[in-house]
PDB file of C-alpha atoms in Angstrom:
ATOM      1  CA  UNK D 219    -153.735  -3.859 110.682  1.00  0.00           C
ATOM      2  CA  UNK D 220    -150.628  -5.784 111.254  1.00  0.00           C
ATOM      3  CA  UNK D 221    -151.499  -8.094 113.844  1.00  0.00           C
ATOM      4  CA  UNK D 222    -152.088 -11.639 113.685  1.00  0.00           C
ATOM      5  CA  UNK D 223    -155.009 -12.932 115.535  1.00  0.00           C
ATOM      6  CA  UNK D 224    -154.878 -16.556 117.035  1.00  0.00           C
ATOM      7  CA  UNK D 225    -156.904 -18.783 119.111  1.00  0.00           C
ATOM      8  CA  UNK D 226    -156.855 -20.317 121.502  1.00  0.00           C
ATOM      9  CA  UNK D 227    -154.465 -19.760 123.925  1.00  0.00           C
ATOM     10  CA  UNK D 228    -154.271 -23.037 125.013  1.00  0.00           C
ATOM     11  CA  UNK D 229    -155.490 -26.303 123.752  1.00  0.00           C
ATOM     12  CA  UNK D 230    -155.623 -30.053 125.403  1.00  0.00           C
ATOM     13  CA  UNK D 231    -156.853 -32.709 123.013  1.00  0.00           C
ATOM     14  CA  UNK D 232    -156.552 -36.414 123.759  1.00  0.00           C
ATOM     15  CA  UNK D 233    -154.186 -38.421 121.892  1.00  0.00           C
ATOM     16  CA  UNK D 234    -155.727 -39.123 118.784  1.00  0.00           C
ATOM     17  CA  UNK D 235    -157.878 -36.359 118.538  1.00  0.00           C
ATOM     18  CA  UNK D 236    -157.259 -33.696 115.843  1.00  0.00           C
ATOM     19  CA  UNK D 237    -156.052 -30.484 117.243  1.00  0.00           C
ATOM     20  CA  UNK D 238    -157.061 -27.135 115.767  1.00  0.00           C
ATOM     21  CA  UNK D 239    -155.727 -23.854 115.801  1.00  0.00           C
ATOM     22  CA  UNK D 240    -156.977 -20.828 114.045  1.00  0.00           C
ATOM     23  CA  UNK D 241    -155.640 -17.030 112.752  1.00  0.00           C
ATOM     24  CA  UNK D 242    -157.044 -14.337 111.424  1.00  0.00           C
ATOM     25  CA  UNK D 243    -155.364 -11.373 109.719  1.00  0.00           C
ATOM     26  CA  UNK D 244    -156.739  -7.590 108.535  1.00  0.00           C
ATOM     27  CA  UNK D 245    -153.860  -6.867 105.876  1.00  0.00           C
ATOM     28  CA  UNK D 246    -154.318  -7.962 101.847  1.00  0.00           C
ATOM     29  CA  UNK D 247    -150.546  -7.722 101.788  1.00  0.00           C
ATOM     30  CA  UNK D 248    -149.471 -10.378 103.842  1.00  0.00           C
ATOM     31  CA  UNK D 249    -148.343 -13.309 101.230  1.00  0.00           C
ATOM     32  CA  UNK D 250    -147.240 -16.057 103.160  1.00  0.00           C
ATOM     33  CA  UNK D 251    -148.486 -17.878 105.963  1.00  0.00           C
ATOM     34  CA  UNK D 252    -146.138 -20.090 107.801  1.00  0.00           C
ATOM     35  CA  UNK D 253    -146.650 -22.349 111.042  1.00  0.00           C
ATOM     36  CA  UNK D 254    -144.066 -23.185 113.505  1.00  0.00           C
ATOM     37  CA  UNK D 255    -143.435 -24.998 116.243  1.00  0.00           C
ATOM     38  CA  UNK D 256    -141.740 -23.989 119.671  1.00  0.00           C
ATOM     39  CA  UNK D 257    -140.593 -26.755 122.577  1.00  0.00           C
ATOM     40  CA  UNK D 258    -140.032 -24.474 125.527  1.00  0.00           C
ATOM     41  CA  UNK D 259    -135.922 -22.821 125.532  1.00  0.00           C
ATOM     42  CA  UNK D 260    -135.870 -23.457 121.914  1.00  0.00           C
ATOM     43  CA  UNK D 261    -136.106 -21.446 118.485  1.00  0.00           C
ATOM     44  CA  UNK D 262    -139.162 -22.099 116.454  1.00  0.00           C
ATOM     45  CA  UNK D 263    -139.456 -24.722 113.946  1.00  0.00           C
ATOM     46  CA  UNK D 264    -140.952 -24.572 110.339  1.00  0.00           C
ATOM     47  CA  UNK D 265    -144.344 -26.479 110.236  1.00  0.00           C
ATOM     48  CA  UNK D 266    -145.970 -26.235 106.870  1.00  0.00           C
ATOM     49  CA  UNK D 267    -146.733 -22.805 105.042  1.00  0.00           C
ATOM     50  CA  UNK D 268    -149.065 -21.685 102.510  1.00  0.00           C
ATOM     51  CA  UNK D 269    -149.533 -19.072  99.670  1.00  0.00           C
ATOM     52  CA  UNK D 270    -152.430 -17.546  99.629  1.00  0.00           C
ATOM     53  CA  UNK D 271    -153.324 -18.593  95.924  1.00  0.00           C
ATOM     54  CA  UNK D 272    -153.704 -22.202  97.923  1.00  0.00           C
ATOM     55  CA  UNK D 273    -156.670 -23.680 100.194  1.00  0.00           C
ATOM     56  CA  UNK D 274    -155.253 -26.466 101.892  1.00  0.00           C
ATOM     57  CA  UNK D 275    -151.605 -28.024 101.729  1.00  0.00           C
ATOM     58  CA  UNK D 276    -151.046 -31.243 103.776  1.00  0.00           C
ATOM     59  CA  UNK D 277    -147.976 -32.502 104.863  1.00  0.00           C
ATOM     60  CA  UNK D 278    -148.024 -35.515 106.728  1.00  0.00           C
ATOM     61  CA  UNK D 279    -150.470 -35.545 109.524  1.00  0.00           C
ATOM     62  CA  UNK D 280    -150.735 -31.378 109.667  1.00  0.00           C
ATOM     63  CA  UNK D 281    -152.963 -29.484 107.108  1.00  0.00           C
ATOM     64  CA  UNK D 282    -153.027 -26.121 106.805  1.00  0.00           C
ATOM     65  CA  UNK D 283    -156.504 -24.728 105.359  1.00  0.00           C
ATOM     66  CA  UNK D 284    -156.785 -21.019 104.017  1.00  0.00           C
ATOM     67  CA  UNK D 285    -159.680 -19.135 103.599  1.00  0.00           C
ATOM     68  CA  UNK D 286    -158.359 -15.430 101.160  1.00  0.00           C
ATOM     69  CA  UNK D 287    -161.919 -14.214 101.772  1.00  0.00           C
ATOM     70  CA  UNK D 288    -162.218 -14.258 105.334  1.00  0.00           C
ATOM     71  CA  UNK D 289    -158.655 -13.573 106.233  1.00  0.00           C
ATOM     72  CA  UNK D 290    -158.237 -16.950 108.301  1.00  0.00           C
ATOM     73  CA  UNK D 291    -156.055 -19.793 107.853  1.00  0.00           C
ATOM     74  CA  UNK D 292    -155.866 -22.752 110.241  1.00  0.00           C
ATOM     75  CA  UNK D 293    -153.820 -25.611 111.678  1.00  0.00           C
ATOM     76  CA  UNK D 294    -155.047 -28.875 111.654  1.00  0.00           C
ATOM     77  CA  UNK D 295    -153.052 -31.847 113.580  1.00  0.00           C
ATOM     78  CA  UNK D 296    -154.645 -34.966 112.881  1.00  0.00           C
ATOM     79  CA  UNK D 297    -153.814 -38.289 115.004  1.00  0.00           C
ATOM     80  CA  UNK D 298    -152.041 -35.645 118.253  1.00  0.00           C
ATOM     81  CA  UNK D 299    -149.433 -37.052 119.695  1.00  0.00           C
ATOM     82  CA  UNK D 300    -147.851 -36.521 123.332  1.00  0.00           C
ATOM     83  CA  UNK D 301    -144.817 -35.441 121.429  1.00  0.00           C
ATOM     84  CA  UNK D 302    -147.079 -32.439 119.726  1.00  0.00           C
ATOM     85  CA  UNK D 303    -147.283 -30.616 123.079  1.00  0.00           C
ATOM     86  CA  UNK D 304    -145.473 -27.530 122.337  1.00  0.00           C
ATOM     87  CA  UNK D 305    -146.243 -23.666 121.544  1.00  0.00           C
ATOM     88  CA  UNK D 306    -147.794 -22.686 118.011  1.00  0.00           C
ATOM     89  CA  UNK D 307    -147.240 -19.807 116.706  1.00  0.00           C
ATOM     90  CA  UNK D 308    -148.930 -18.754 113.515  1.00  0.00           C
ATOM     91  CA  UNK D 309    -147.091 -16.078 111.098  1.00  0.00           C
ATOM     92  CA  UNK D 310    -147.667 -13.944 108.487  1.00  0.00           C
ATOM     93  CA  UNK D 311    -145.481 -12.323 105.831  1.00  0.00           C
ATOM     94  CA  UNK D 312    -145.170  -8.957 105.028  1.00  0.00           C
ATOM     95  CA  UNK D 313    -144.785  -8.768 100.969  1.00  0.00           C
ATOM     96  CA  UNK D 314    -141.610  -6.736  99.619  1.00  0.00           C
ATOM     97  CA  UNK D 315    -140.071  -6.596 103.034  1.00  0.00           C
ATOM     98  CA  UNK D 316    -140.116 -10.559 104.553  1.00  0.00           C
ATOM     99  CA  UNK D 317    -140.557  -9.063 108.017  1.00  0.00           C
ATOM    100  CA  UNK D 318    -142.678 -11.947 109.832  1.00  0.00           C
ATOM    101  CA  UNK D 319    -145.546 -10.775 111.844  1.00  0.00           C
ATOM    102  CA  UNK D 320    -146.650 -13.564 114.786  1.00  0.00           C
ATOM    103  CA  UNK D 321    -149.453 -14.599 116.335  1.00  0.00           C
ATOM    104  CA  UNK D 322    -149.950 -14.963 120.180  1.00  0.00           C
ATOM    105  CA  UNK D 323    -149.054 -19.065 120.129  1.00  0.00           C
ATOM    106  CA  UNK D 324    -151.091 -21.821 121.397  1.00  0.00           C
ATOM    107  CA  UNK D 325    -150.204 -24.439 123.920  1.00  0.00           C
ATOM    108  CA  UNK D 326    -150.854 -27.315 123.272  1.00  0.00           C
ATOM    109  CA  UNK D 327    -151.373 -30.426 125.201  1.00  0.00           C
ATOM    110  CA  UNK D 328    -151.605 -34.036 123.811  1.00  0.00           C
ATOM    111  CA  UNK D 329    -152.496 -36.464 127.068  1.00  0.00           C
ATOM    112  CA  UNK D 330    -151.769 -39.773 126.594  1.00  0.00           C
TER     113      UNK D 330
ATOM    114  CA  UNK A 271    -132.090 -27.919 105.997  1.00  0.00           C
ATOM    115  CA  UNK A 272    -130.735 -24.883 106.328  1.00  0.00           C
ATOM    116  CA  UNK A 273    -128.514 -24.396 109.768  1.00  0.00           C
ATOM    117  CA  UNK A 274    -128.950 -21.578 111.774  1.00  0.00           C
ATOM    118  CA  UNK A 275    -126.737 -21.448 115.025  1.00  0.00           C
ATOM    119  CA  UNK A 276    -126.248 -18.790 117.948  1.00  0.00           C
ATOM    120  CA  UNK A 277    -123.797 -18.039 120.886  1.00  0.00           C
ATOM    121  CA  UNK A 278    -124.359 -18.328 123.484  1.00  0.00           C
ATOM    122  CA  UNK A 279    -127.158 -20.225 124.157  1.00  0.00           C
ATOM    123  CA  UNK A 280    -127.116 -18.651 127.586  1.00  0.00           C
ATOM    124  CA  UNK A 281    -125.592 -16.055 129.211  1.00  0.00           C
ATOM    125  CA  UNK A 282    -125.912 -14.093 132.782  1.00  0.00           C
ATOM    126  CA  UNK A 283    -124.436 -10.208 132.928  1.00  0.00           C
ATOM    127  CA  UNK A 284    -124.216  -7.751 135.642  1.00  0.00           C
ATOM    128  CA  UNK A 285    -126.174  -4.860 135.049  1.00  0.00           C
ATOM    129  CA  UNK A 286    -124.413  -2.317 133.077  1.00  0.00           C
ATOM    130  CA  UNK A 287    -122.288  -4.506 130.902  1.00  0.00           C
ATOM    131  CA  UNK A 288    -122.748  -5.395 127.437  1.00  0.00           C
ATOM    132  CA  UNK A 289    -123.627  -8.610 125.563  1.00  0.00           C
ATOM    133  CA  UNK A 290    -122.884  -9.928 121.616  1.00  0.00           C
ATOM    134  CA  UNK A 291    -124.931 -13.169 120.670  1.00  0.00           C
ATOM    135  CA  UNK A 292    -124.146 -14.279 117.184  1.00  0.00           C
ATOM    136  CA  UNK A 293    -126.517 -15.531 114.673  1.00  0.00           C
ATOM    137  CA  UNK A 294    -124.425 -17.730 112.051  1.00  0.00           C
ATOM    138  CA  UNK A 295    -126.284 -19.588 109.367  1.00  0.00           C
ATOM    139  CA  UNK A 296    -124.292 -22.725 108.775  1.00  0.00           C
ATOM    140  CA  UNK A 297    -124.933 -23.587 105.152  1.00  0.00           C
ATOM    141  CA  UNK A 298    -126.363 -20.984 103.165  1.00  0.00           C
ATOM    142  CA  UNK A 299    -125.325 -17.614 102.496  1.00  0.00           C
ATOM    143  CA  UNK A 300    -128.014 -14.958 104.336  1.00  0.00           C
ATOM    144  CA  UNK A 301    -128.576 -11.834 103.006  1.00  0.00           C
ATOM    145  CA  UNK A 302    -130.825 -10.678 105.214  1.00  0.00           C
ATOM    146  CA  UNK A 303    -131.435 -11.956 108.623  1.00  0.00           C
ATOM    147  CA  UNK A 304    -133.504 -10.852 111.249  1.00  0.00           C
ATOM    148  CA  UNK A 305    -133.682 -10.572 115.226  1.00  0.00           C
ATOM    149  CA  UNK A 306    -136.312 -11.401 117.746  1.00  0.00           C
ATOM    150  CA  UNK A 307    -136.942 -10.543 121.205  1.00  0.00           C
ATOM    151  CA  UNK A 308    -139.257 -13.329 123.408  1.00  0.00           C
ATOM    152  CA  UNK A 309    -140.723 -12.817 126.406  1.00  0.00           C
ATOM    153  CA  UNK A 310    -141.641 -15.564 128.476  1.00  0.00           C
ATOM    154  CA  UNK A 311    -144.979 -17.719 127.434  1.00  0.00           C
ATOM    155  CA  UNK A 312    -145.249 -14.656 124.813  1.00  0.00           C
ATOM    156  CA  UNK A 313    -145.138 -14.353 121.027  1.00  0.00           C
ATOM    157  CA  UNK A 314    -142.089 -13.177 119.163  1.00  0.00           C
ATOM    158  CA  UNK A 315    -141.635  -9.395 118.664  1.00  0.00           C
ATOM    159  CA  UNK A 316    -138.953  -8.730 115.863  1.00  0.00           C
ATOM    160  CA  UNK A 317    -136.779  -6.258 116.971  1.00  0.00           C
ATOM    161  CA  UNK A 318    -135.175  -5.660 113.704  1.00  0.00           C
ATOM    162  CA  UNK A 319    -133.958  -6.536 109.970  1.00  0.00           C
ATOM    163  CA  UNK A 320    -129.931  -7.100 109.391  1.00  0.00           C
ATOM    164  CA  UNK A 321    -128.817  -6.704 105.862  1.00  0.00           C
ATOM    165  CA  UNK A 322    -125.489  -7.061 104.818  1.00  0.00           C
ATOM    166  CA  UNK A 323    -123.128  -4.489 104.357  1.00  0.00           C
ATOM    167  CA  UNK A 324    -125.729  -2.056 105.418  1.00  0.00           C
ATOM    168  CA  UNK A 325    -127.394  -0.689 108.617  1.00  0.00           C
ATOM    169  CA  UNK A 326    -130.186  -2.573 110.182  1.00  0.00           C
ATOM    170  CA  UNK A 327    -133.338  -1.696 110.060  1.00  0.00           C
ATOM    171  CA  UNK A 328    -135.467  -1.238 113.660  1.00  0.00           C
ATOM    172  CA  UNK A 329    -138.826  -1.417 114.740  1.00  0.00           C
ATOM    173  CA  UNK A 330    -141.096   1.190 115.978  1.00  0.00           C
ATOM    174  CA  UNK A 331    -139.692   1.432 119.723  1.00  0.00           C
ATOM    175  CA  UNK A 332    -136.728  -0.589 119.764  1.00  0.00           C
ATOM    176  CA  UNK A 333    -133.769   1.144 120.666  1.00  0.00           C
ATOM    177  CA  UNK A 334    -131.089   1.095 117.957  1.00  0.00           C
ATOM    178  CA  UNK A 335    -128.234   2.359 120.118  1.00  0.00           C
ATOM    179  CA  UNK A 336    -129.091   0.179 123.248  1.00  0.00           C
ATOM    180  CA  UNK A 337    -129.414  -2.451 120.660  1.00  0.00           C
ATOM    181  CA  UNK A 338    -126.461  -2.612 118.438  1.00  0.00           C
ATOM    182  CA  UNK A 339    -126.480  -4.677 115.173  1.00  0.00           C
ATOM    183  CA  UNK A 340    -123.736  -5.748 112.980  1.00  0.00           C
ATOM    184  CA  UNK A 341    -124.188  -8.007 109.741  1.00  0.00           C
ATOM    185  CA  UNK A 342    -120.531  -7.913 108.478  1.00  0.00           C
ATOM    186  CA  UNK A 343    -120.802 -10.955 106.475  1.00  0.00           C
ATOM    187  CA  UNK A 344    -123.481 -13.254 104.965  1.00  0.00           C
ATOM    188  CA  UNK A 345    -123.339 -15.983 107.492  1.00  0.00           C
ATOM    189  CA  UNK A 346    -122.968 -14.003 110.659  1.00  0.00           C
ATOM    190  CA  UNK A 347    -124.719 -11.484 112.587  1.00  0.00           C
ATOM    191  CA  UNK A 348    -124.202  -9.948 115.845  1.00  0.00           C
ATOM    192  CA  UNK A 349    -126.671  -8.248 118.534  1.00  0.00           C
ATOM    193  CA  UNK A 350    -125.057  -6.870 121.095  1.00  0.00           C
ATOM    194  CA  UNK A 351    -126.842  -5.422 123.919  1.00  0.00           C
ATOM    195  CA  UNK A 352    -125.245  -2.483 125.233  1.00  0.00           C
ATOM    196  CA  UNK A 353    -125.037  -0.970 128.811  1.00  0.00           C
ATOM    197  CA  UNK A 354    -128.045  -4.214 129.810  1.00  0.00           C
ATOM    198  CA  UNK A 355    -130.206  -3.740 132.628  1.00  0.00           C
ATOM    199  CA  UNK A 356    -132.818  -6.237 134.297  1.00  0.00           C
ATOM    200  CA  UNK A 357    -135.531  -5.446 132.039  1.00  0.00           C
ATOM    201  CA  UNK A 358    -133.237  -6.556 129.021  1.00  0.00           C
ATOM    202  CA  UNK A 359    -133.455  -9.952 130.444  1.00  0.00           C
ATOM    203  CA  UNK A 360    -135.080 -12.044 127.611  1.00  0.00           C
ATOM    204  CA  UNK A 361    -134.665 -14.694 124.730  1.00  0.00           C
ATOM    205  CA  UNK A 362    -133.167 -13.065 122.029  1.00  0.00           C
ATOM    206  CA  UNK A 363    -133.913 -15.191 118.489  1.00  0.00           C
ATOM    207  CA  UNK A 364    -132.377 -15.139 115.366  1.00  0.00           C
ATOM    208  CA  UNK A 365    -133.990 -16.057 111.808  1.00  0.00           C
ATOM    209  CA  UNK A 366    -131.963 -15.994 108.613  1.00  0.00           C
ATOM    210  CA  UNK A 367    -133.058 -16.007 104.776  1.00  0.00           C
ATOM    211  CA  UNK A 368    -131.853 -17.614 101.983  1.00  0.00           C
ATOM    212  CA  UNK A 369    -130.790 -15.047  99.443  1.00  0.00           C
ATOM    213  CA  UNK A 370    -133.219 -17.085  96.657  1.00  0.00           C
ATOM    214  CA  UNK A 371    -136.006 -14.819  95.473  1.00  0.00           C
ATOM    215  CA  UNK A 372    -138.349 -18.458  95.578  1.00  0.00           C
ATOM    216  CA  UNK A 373    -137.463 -18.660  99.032  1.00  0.00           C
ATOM    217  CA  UNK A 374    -140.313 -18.046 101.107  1.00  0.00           C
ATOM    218  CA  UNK A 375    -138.682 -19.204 104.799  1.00  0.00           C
ATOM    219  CA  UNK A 376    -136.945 -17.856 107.536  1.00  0.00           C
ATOM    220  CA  UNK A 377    -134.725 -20.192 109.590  1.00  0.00           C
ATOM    221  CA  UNK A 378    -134.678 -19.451 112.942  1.00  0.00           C
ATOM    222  CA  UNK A 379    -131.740 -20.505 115.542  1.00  0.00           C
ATOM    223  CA  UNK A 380    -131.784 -21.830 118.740  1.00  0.00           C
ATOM    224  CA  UNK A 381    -132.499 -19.037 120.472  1.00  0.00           C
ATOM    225  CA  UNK A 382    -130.362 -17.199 123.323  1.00  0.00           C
ATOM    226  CA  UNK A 383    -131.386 -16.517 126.831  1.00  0.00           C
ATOM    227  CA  UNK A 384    -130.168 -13.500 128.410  1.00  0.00           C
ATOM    228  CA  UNK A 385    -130.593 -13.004 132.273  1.00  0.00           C
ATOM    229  CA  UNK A 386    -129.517  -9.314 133.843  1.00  0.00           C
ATOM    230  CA  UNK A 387    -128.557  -9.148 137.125  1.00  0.00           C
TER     231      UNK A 387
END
């Protein structure tokens, strides 16, 4: 119940393209739902996050859309960039105790 | 934004010895921060919560006495890795909270990669 589900693994999108990564959670207590961003032998970077009274927040050329009903929330990169290709991870908050709970990461891979 | 730094970034140990990395946030005060354990091309596992002026709080499995964790102050924390062997070899993480009760984020550091010989 405390996992974070995300797919895919691994992701190559032209540059351009829109690249989209999805999560899925099981527990109603989670209530926060931030992105980040990891370049390989560094610490993760904040994205964009969402509260789950929300649908969609954009910022820039990433949206994040949220679906309460069906547990999901997604990351949309619109216009991908070489200088996107990193590791994803999605995250999920527990509430009352802030622990983050992570998803498996996606690779991605803009080609130029 | 908010800082968060660690030390060392990297650091190689003979098995058997022990190793502090510090987590320092550099301009906010951090109540409670937090350490992570990443395996390579894998997710982050948190390992535990650091509160100050109190014991941390493990996970389920991590080893509190093999893992040793000291939040003395609100900008600093310390994991130290005690009596390390080969399988401890790993990137250890950091993330740090704002003490704000509308703060949502966690700020993680740079990371620190440990290698046991």
């Amino acid at each position: 119940q405390q996992q974070v589900k995300q797919s895919p693994q691994s992701l190559i999108v032209q540059k351009g393209g829109i690249s989209i990564i999805n999560c899925a959670y099981e527990n109603t207590a989670f209530d926060y739902f931030p992105w980040y961003q990891q370049f390989p032998g560094k610490g993760p970077a904040l994205l964009i996050a969402i509260r789950p009274d929300v649908s969609e927040k954009k910022e820039g050329r990433f949206t994040i859309s949220f679906n309460k009903s069906a547990k999901q929330f997604s990351l949309h990169i619109m216009d991908s960039q070489p200088g996107d290709s990193a590791t994803y991870f999605c995250a999920a908050r527990s509430s009352g105790t802030y622990k983050y709970i992570f998803g498996t990461g996606t690779r991605l891979k803009v080609l130029a | 934004g908010a800082v968060v730094s660690q030390h060392p970034s990297r650091v190689i140990c003979k098995s058997g010895t022990s190793v502090k990395i510090e987590c320092r946030s550099l301009d906010f005060q951090a109540t409670t921060m937090f350490w992570y354990r990443q395996f390579p091309k894998q997710s982050l596992m948190l390992m535990a919560t650091s509160n100050e002026g109190s014991k941390a709080t493990y996970e389920q499995g991590v080893e509190k006495d093999k893992f040793l964790i000291n939040h003395a102050s609100l900008t600093l924390s310390t994991l130290t890795v005690t009596s390390a062997h080969p399988e401890d070899s790993s990137f250890y993480i950091c993330s740090a909270r704002p003490p704000a009760v509308s703060t949502d984020t966690q700020y993680f550091g740079p990371g620190t990669r440990l290698t046991v010989l």
